[in-house]
mmCIF file of C-alpha atoms and ligand atoms in Angstrom:
data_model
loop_
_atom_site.group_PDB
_atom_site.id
_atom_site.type_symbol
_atom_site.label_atom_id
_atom_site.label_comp_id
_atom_site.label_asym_id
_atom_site.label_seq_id
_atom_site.Cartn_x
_atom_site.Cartn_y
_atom_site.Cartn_z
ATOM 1 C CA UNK T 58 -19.546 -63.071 40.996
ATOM 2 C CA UNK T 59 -22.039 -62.788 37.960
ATOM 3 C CA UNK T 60 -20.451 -62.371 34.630
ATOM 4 C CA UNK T 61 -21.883 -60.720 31.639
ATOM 5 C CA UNK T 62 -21.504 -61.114 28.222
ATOM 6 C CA UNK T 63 -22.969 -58.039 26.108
ATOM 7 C CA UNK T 64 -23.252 -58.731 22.305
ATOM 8 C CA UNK T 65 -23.311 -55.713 19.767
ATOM 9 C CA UNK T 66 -21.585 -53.809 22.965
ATOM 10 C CA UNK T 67 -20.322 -51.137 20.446
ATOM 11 C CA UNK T 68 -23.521 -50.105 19.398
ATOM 12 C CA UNK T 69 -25.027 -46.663 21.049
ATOM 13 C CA UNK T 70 -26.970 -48.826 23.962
ATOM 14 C CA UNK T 71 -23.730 -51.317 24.610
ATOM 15 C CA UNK T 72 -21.273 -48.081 25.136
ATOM 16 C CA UNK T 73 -23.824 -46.974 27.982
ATOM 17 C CA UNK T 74 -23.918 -50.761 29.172
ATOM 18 C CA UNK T 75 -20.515 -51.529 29.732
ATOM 19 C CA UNK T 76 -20.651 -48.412 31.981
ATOM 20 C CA UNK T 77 -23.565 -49.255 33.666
ATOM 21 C CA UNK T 78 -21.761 -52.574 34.251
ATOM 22 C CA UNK T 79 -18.029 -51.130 35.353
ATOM 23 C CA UNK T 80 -17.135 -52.876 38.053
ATOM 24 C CA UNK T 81 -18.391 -55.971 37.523
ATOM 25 C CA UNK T 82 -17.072 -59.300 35.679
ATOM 26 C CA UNK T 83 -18.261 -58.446 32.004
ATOM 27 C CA UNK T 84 -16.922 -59.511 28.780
ATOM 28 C CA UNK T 85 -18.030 -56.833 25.932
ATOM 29 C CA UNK T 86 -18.214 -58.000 22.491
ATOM 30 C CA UNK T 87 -18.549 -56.318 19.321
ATOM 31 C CA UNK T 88 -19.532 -57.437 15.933
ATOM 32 C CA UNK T 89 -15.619 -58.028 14.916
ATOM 33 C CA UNK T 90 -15.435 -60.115 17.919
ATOM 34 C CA UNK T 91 -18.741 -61.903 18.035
ATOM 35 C CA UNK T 92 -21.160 -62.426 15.105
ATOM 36 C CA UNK T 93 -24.807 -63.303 16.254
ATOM 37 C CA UNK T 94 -25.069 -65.066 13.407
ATOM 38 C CA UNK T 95 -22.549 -67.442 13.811
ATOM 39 C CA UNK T 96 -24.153 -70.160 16.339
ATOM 40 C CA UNK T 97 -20.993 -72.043 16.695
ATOM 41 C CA UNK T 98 -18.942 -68.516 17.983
ATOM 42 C CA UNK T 99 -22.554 -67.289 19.782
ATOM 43 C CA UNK T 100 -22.248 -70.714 21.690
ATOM 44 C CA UNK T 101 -18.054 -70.202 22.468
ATOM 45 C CA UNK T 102 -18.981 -66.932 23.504
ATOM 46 C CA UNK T 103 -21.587 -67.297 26.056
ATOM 47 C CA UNK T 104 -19.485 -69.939 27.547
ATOM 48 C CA UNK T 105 -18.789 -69.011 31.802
ATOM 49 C CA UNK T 106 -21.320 -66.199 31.452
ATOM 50 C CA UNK T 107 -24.574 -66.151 33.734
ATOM 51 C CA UNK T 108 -26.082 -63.157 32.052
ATOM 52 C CA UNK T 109 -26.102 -62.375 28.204
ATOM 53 C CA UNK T 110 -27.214 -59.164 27.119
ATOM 54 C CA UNK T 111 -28.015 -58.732 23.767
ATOM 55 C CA UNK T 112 -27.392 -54.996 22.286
ATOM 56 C CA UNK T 113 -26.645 -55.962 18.714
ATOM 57 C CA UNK T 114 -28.837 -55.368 16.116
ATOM 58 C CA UNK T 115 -29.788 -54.439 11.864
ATOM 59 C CA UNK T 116 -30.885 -50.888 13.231
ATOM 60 C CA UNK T 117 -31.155 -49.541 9.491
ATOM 61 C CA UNK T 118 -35.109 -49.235 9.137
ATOM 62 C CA UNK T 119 -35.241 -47.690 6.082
ATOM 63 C CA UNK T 120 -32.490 -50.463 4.538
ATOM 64 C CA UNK T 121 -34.421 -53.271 5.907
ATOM 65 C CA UNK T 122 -37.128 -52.751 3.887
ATOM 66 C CA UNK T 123 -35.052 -53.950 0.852
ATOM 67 C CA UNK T 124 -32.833 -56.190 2.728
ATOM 68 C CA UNK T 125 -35.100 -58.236 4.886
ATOM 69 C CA UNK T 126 -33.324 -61.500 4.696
ATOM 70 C CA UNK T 127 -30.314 -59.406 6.030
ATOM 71 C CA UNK T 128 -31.956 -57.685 9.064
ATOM 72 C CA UNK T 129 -33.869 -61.164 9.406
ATOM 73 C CA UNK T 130 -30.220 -62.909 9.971
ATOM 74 C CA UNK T 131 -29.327 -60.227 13.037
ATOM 75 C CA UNK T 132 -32.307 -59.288 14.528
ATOM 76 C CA UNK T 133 -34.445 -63.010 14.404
ATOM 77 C CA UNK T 134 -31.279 -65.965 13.993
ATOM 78 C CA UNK T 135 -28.940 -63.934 15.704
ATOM 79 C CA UNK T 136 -31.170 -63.270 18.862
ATOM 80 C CA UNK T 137 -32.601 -67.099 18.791
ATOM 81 C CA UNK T 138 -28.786 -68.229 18.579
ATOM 82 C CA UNK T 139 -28.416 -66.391 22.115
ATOM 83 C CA UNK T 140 -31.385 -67.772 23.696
ATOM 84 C CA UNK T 141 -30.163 -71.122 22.712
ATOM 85 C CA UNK T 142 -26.727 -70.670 23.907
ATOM 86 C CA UNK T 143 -28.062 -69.127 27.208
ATOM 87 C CA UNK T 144 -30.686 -72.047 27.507
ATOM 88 C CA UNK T 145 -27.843 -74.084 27.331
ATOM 89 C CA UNK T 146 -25.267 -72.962 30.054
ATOM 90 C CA UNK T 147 -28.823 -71.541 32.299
ATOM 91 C CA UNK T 148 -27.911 -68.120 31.444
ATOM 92 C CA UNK T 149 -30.650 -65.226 31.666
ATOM 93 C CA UNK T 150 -30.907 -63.525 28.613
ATOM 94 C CA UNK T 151 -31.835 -59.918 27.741
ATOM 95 C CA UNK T 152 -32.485 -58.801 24.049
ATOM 96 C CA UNK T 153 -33.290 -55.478 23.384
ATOM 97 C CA UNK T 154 -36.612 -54.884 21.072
ATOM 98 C CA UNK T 155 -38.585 -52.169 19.612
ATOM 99 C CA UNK T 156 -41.786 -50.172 19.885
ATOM 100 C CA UNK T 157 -41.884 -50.769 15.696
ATOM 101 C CA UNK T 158 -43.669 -54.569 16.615
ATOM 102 C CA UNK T 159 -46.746 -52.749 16.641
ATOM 103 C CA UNK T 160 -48.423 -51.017 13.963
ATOM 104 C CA UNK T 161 -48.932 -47.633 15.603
ATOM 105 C CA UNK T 162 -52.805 -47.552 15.364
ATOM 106 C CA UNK T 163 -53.725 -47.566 19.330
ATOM 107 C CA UNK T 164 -54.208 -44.330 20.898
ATOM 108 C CA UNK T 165 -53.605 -45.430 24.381
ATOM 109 C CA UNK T 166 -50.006 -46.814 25.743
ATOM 110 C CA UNK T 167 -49.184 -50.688 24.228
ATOM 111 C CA UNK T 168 -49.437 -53.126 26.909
ATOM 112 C CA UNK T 169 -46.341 -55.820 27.159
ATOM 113 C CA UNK T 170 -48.326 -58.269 26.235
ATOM 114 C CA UNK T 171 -50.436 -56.865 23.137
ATOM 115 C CA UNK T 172 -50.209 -58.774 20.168
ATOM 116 C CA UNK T 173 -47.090 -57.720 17.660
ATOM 117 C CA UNK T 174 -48.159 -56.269 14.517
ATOM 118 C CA UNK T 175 -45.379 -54.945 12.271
ATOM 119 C CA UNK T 176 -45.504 -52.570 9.702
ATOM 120 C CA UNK T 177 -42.270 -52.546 8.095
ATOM 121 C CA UNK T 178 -39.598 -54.948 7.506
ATOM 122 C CA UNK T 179 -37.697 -54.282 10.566
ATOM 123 C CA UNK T 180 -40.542 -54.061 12.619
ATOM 124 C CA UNK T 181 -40.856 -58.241 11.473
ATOM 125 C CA UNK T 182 -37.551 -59.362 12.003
ATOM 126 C CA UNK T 183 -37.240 -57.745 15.693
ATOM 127 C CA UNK T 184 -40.779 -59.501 16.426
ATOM 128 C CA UNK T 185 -39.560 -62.712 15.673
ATOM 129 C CA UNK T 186 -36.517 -62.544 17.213
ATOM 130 C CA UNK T 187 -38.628 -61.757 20.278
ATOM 131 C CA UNK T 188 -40.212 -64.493 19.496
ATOM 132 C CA UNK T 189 -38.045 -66.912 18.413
ATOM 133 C CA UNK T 190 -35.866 -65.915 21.944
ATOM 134 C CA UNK T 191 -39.541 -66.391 23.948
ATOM 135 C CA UNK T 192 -39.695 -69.879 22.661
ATOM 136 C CA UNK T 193 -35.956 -71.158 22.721
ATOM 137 C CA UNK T 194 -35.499 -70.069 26.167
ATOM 138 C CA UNK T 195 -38.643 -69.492 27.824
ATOM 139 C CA UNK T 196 -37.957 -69.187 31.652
ATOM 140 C CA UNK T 197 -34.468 -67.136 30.924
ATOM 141 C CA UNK T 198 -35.551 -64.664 28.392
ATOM 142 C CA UNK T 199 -36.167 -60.962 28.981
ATOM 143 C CA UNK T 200 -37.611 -58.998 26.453
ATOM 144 C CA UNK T 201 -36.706 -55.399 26.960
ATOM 145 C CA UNK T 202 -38.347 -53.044 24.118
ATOM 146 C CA UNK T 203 -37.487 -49.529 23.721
ATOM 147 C CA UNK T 204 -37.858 -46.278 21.405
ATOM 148 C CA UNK T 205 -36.620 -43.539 20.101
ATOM 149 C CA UNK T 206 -32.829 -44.485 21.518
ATOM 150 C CA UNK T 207 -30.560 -41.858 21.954
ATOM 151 C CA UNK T 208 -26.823 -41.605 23.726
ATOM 152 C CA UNK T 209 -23.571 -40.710 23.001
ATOM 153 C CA UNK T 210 -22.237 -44.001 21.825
ATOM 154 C CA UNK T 211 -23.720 -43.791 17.936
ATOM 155 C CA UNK T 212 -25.203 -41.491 15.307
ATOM 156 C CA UNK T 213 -28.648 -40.423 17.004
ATOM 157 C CA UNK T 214 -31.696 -38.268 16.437
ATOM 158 C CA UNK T 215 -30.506 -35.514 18.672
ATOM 159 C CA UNK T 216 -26.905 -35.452 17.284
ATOM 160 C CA UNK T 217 -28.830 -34.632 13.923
ATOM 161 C CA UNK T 218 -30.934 -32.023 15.055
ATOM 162 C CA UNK T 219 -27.402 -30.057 16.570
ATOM 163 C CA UNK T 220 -25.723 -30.408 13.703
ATOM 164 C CA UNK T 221 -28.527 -29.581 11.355
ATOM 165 C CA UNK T 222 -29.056 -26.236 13.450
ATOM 166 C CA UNK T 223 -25.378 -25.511 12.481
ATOM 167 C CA UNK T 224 -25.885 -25.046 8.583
ATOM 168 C CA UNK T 225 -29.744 -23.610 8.349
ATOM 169 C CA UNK T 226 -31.883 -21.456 10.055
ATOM 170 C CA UNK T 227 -34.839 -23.475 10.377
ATOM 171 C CA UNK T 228 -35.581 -27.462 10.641
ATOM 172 C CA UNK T 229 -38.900 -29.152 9.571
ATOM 173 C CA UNK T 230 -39.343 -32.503 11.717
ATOM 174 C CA UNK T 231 -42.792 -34.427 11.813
ATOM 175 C CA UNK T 232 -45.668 -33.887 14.328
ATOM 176 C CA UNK T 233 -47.496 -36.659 13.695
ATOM 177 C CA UNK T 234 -45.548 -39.235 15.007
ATOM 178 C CA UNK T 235 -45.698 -39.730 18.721
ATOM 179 C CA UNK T 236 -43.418 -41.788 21.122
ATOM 180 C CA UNK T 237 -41.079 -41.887 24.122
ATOM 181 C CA UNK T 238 -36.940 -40.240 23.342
ATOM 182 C CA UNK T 239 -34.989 -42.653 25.191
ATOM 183 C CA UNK T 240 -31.818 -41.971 27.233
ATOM 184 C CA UNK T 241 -29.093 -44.949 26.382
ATOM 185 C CA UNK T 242 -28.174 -44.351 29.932
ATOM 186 C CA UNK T 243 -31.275 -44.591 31.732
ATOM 187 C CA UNK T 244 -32.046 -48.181 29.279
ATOM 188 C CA UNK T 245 -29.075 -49.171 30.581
ATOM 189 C CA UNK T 246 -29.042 -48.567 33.860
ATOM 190 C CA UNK T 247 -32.933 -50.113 34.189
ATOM 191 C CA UNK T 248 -31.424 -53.449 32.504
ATOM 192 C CA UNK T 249 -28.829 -53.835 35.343
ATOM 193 C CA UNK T 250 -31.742 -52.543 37.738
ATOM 194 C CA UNK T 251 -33.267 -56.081 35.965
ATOM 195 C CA UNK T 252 -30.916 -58.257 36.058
ATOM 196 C CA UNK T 253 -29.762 -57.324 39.819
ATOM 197 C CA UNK T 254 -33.877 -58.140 40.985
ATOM 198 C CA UNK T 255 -35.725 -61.014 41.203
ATOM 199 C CA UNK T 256 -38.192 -60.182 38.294
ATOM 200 C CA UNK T 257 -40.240 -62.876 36.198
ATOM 201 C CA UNK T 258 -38.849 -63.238 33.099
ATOM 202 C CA UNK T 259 -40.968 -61.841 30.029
ATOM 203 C CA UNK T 260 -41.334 -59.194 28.131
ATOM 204 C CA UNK T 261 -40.572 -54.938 29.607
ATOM 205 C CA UNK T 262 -41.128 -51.757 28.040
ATOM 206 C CA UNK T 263 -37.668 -49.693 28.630
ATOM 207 C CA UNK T 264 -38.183 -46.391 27.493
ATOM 208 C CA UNK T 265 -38.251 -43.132 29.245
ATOM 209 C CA UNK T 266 -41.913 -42.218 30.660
ATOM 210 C CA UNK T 267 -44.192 -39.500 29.048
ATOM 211 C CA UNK T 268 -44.800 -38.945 25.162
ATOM 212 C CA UNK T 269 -44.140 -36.309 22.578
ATOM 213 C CA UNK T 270 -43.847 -35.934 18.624
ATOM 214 C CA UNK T 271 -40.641 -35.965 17.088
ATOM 215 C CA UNK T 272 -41.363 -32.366 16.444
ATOM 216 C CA UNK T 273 -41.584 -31.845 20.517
ATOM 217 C CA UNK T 274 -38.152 -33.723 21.142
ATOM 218 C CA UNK T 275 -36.355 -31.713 18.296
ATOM 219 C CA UNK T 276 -37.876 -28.595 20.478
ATOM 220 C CA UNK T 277 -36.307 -29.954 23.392
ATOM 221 C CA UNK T 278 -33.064 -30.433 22.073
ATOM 222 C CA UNK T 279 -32.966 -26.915 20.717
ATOM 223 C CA UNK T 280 -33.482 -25.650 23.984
ATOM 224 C CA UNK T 281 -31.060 -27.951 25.760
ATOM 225 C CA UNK T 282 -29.034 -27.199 23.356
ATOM 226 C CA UNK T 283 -29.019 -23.313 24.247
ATOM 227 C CA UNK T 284 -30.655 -22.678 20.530
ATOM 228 C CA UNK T 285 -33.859 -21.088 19.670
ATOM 229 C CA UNK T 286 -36.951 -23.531 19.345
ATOM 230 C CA UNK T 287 -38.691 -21.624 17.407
ATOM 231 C CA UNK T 288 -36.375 -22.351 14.358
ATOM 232 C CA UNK T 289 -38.019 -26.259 14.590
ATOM 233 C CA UNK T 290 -40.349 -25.873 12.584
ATOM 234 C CA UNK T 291 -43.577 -28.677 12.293
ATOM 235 C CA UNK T 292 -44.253 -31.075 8.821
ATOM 236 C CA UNK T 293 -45.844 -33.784 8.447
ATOM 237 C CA UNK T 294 -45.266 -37.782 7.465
ATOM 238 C CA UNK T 295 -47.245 -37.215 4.207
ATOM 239 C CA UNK T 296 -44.158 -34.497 3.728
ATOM 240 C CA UNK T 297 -41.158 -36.436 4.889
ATOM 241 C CA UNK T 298 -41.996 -40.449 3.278
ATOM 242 C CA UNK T 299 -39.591 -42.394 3.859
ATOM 243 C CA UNK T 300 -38.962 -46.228 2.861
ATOM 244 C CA UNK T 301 -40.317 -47.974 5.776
ATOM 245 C CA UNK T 302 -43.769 -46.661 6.932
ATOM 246 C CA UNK T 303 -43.225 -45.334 10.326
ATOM 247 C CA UNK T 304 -46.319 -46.105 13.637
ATOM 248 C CA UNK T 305 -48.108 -43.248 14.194
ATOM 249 C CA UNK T 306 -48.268 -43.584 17.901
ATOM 250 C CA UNK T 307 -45.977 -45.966 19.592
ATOM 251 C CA UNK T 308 -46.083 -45.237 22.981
ATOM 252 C CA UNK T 309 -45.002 -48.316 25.244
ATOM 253 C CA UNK T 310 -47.486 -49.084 28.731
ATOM 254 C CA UNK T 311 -44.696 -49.775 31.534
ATOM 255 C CA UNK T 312 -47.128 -51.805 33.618
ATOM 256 C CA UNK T 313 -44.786 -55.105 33.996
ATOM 257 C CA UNK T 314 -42.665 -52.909 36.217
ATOM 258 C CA UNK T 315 -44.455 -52.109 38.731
ATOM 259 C CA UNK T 316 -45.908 -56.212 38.745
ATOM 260 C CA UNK T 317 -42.078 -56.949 39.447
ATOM 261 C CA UNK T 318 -41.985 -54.654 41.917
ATOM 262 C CA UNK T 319 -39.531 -51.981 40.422
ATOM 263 C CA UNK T 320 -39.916 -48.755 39.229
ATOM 264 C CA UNK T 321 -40.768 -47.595 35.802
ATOM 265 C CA UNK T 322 -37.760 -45.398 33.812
ATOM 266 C CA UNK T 323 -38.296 -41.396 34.880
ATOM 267 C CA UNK T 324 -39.888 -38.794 32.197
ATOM 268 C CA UNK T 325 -38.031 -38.297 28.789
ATOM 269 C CA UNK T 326 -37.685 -34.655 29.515
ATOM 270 C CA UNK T 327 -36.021 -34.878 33.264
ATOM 271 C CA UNK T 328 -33.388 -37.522 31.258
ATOM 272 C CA UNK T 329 -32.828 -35.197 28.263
ATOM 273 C CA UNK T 330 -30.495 -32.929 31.195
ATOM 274 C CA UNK T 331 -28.573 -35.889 32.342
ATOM 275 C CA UNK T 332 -28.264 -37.340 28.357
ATOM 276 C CA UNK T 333 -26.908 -33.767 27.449
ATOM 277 C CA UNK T 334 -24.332 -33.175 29.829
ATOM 278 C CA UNK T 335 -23.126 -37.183 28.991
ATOM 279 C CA UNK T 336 -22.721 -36.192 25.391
ATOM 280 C CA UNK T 337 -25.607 -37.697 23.747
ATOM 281 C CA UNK T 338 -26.659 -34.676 21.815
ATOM 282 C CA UNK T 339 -23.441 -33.265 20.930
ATOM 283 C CA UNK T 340 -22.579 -34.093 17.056
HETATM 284 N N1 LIG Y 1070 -31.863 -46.726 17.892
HETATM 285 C C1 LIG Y 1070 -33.161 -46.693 18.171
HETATM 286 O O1 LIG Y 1070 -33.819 -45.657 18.071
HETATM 287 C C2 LIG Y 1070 -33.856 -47.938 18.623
HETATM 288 C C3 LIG Y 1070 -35.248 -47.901 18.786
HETATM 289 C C4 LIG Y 1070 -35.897 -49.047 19.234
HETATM 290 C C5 LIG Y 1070 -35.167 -50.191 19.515
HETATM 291 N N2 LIG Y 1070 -33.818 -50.198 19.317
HETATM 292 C C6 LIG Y 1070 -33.109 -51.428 19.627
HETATM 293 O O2 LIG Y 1070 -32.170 -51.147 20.644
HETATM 294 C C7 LIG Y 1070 -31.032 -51.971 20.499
HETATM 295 C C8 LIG Y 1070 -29.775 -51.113 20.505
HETATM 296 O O3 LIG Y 1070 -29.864 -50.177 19.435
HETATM 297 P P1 LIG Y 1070 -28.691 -49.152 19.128
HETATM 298 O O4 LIG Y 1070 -29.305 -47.852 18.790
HETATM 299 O O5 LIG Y 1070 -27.659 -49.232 20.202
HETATM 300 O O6 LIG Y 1070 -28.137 -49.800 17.787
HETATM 301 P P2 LIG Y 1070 -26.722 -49.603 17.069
HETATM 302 O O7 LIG Y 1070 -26.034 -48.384 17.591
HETATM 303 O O8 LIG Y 1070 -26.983 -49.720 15.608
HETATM 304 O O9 LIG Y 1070 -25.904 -50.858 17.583
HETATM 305 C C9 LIG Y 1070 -26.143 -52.148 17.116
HETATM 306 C C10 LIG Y 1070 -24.821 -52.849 17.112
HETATM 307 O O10 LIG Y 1070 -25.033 -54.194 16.645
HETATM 308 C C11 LIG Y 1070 -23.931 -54.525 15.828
HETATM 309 N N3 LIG Y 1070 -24.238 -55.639 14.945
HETATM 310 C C12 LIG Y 1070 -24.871 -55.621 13.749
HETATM 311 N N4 LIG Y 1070 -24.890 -56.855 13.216
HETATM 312 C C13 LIG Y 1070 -24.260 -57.669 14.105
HETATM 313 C C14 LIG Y 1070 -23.949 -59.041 14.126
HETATM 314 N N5 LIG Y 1070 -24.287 -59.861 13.099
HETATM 315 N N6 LIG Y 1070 -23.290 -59.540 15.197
HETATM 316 C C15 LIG Y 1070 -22.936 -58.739 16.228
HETATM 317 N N7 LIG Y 1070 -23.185 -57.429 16.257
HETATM 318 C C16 LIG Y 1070 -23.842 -56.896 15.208
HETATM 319 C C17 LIG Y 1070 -23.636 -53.248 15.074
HETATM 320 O O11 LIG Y 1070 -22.357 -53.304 14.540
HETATM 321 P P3 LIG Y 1070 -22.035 -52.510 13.159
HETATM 322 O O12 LIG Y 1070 -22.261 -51.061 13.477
HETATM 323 O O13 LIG Y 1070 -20.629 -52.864 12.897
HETATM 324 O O14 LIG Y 1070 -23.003 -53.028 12.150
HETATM 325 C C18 LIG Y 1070 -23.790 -52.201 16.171
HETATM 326 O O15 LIG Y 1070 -22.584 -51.996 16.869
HETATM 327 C C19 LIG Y 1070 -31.265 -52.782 19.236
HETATM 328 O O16 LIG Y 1070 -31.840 -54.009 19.576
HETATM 329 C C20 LIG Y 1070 -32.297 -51.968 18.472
HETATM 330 O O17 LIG Y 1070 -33.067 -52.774 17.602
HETATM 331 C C21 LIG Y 1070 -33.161 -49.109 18.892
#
């Protein structure tokens, strides 16, 4: 029987992956339990495990900017740590990445392999931990980047949006931004859906299909929500700065599916139904 070892597992994506894995031999760690940073407890750790996922992460974008050795220490040490532990023991390895490797200034989907191109601090780190991972563990290593993440395990987008509807009539949320919401549940289920084929290893795009402004997903949400869409109201980046500059398209090409002969994740909007009713937008 395969067993797993998730790292970061209580995070917003490891909640959904430890129930995407129930049933199976997994061992779910959280930061208490496992540091990434810590080689010597990454390498205890991945000891008896065939598969180590890799859900931790520095996920504050903004704090990154002003704290990159921090975010560096998580998202690029901590991630090569598990490649070399899994290179060791001839584990697989997934890590979980980001659309924010690229700089946002394509105006047709990223292909997997298009060169990174970071634009803010976290954007770096996560590209080098891809990298660094790539490198250490080259055969075992499965890049899987996603966007826009939201579930019910963590703080999210569409929690805010609920909860923000709550206190005011109207919200203002940028239109200039453009990308792919992205179930926690569907991610997850489309790592196992990885993991249990024969794919190459390399580098995936793991968000949910179609595109839309954050402006468009707050809409959604309102109306999933059973609240009045009209009261989202549309700003601008320009309006809403922020510490760490944000791509202005970042919408992932899921190409390398297909090559491997599976099927790319479904539509952001048929998910946002399934995401609901799981809790992922309730505050
Ligand atoms: N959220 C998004 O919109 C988004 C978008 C693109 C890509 N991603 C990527 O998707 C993955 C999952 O994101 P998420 O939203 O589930 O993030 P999350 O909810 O912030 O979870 C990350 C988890 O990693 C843990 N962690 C932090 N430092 C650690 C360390 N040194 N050792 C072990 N665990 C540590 C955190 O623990 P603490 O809470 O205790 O710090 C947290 O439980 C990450 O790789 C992220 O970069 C996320």
């Amino acid at each position: 029987m395969t067993r797993y070892l998730i790292a970061g597992a209580n995070g917003q994506l490891g909640h959904d992956l430890q129930k995407a894995l129930e049933g199976r031999d997994v061992t779910a760690l959280g930061r208490v339990d496992l540091d990434v940073t810590d080689l010597d407890a990454v390498r205890e750790a991945a000891a008896g495990h065939d598969v180590i996922i890799n859900a931790s992460a520095y996920t504050k974008v903004d704090d990154a900017e002003s704290n990159e050795g921090a975010a560096y220490a998580v998202n690029a040490l901590g991630t090569q740590n598990l490649a070399i532990a899994a290179a060791e023991i001839g584990a697989k390895l997934v890590t979980v990445s980001t659309d924010y490797v690229f700089d946002g200034s394509a105006t047709t989907p990223y292909a997997e392999d298009t060169p990174r191109v970071a634009i803010s601090a976290y954007g770096r780190t996560k590209g080098e931990g891809e990298r660094l991972a790539l490198e250490t563990h080259p055969g075992g290593t499965y890049i899987v980047r996603t966007a826009w993440l939201y579930g019910a395990g963590g703080p999210n987008f569409a929690k805010t949006m609920v909860k923000l509807a709550a206190g005011r009539d109207t919200v203002s949320v940028v239109d200039d931004q453009r990308g792919q919401p992205t179930w926690t549940g569907d991610l997850a289920a489309q790592i196992v859906t990885l993991l249990d084929s024969d794919a190459p290893a390399g580098i995936y795009h793991g968000t949910n299909s179609g595109e839309t402004t954050w402006f468009g997903f707050a809409q959604a949400i309102f109306a999933e929500a059973g609240l009045d869409p009209e009261r989202v109201l549309p700003t601008t980046s320009a309006d809403f700065v922020r510490p760490a500059p944000r791509p202005s398209y970042s919408v992932l090409g899921h190409d390398a599916w297909a090559a491997a002969g599976l099927t790319p994740m479904r539509d952001w909007r048929e998910a946002l139904a399934d995401a609901a009713a799981a809790g992922a937008i309730t505050p």
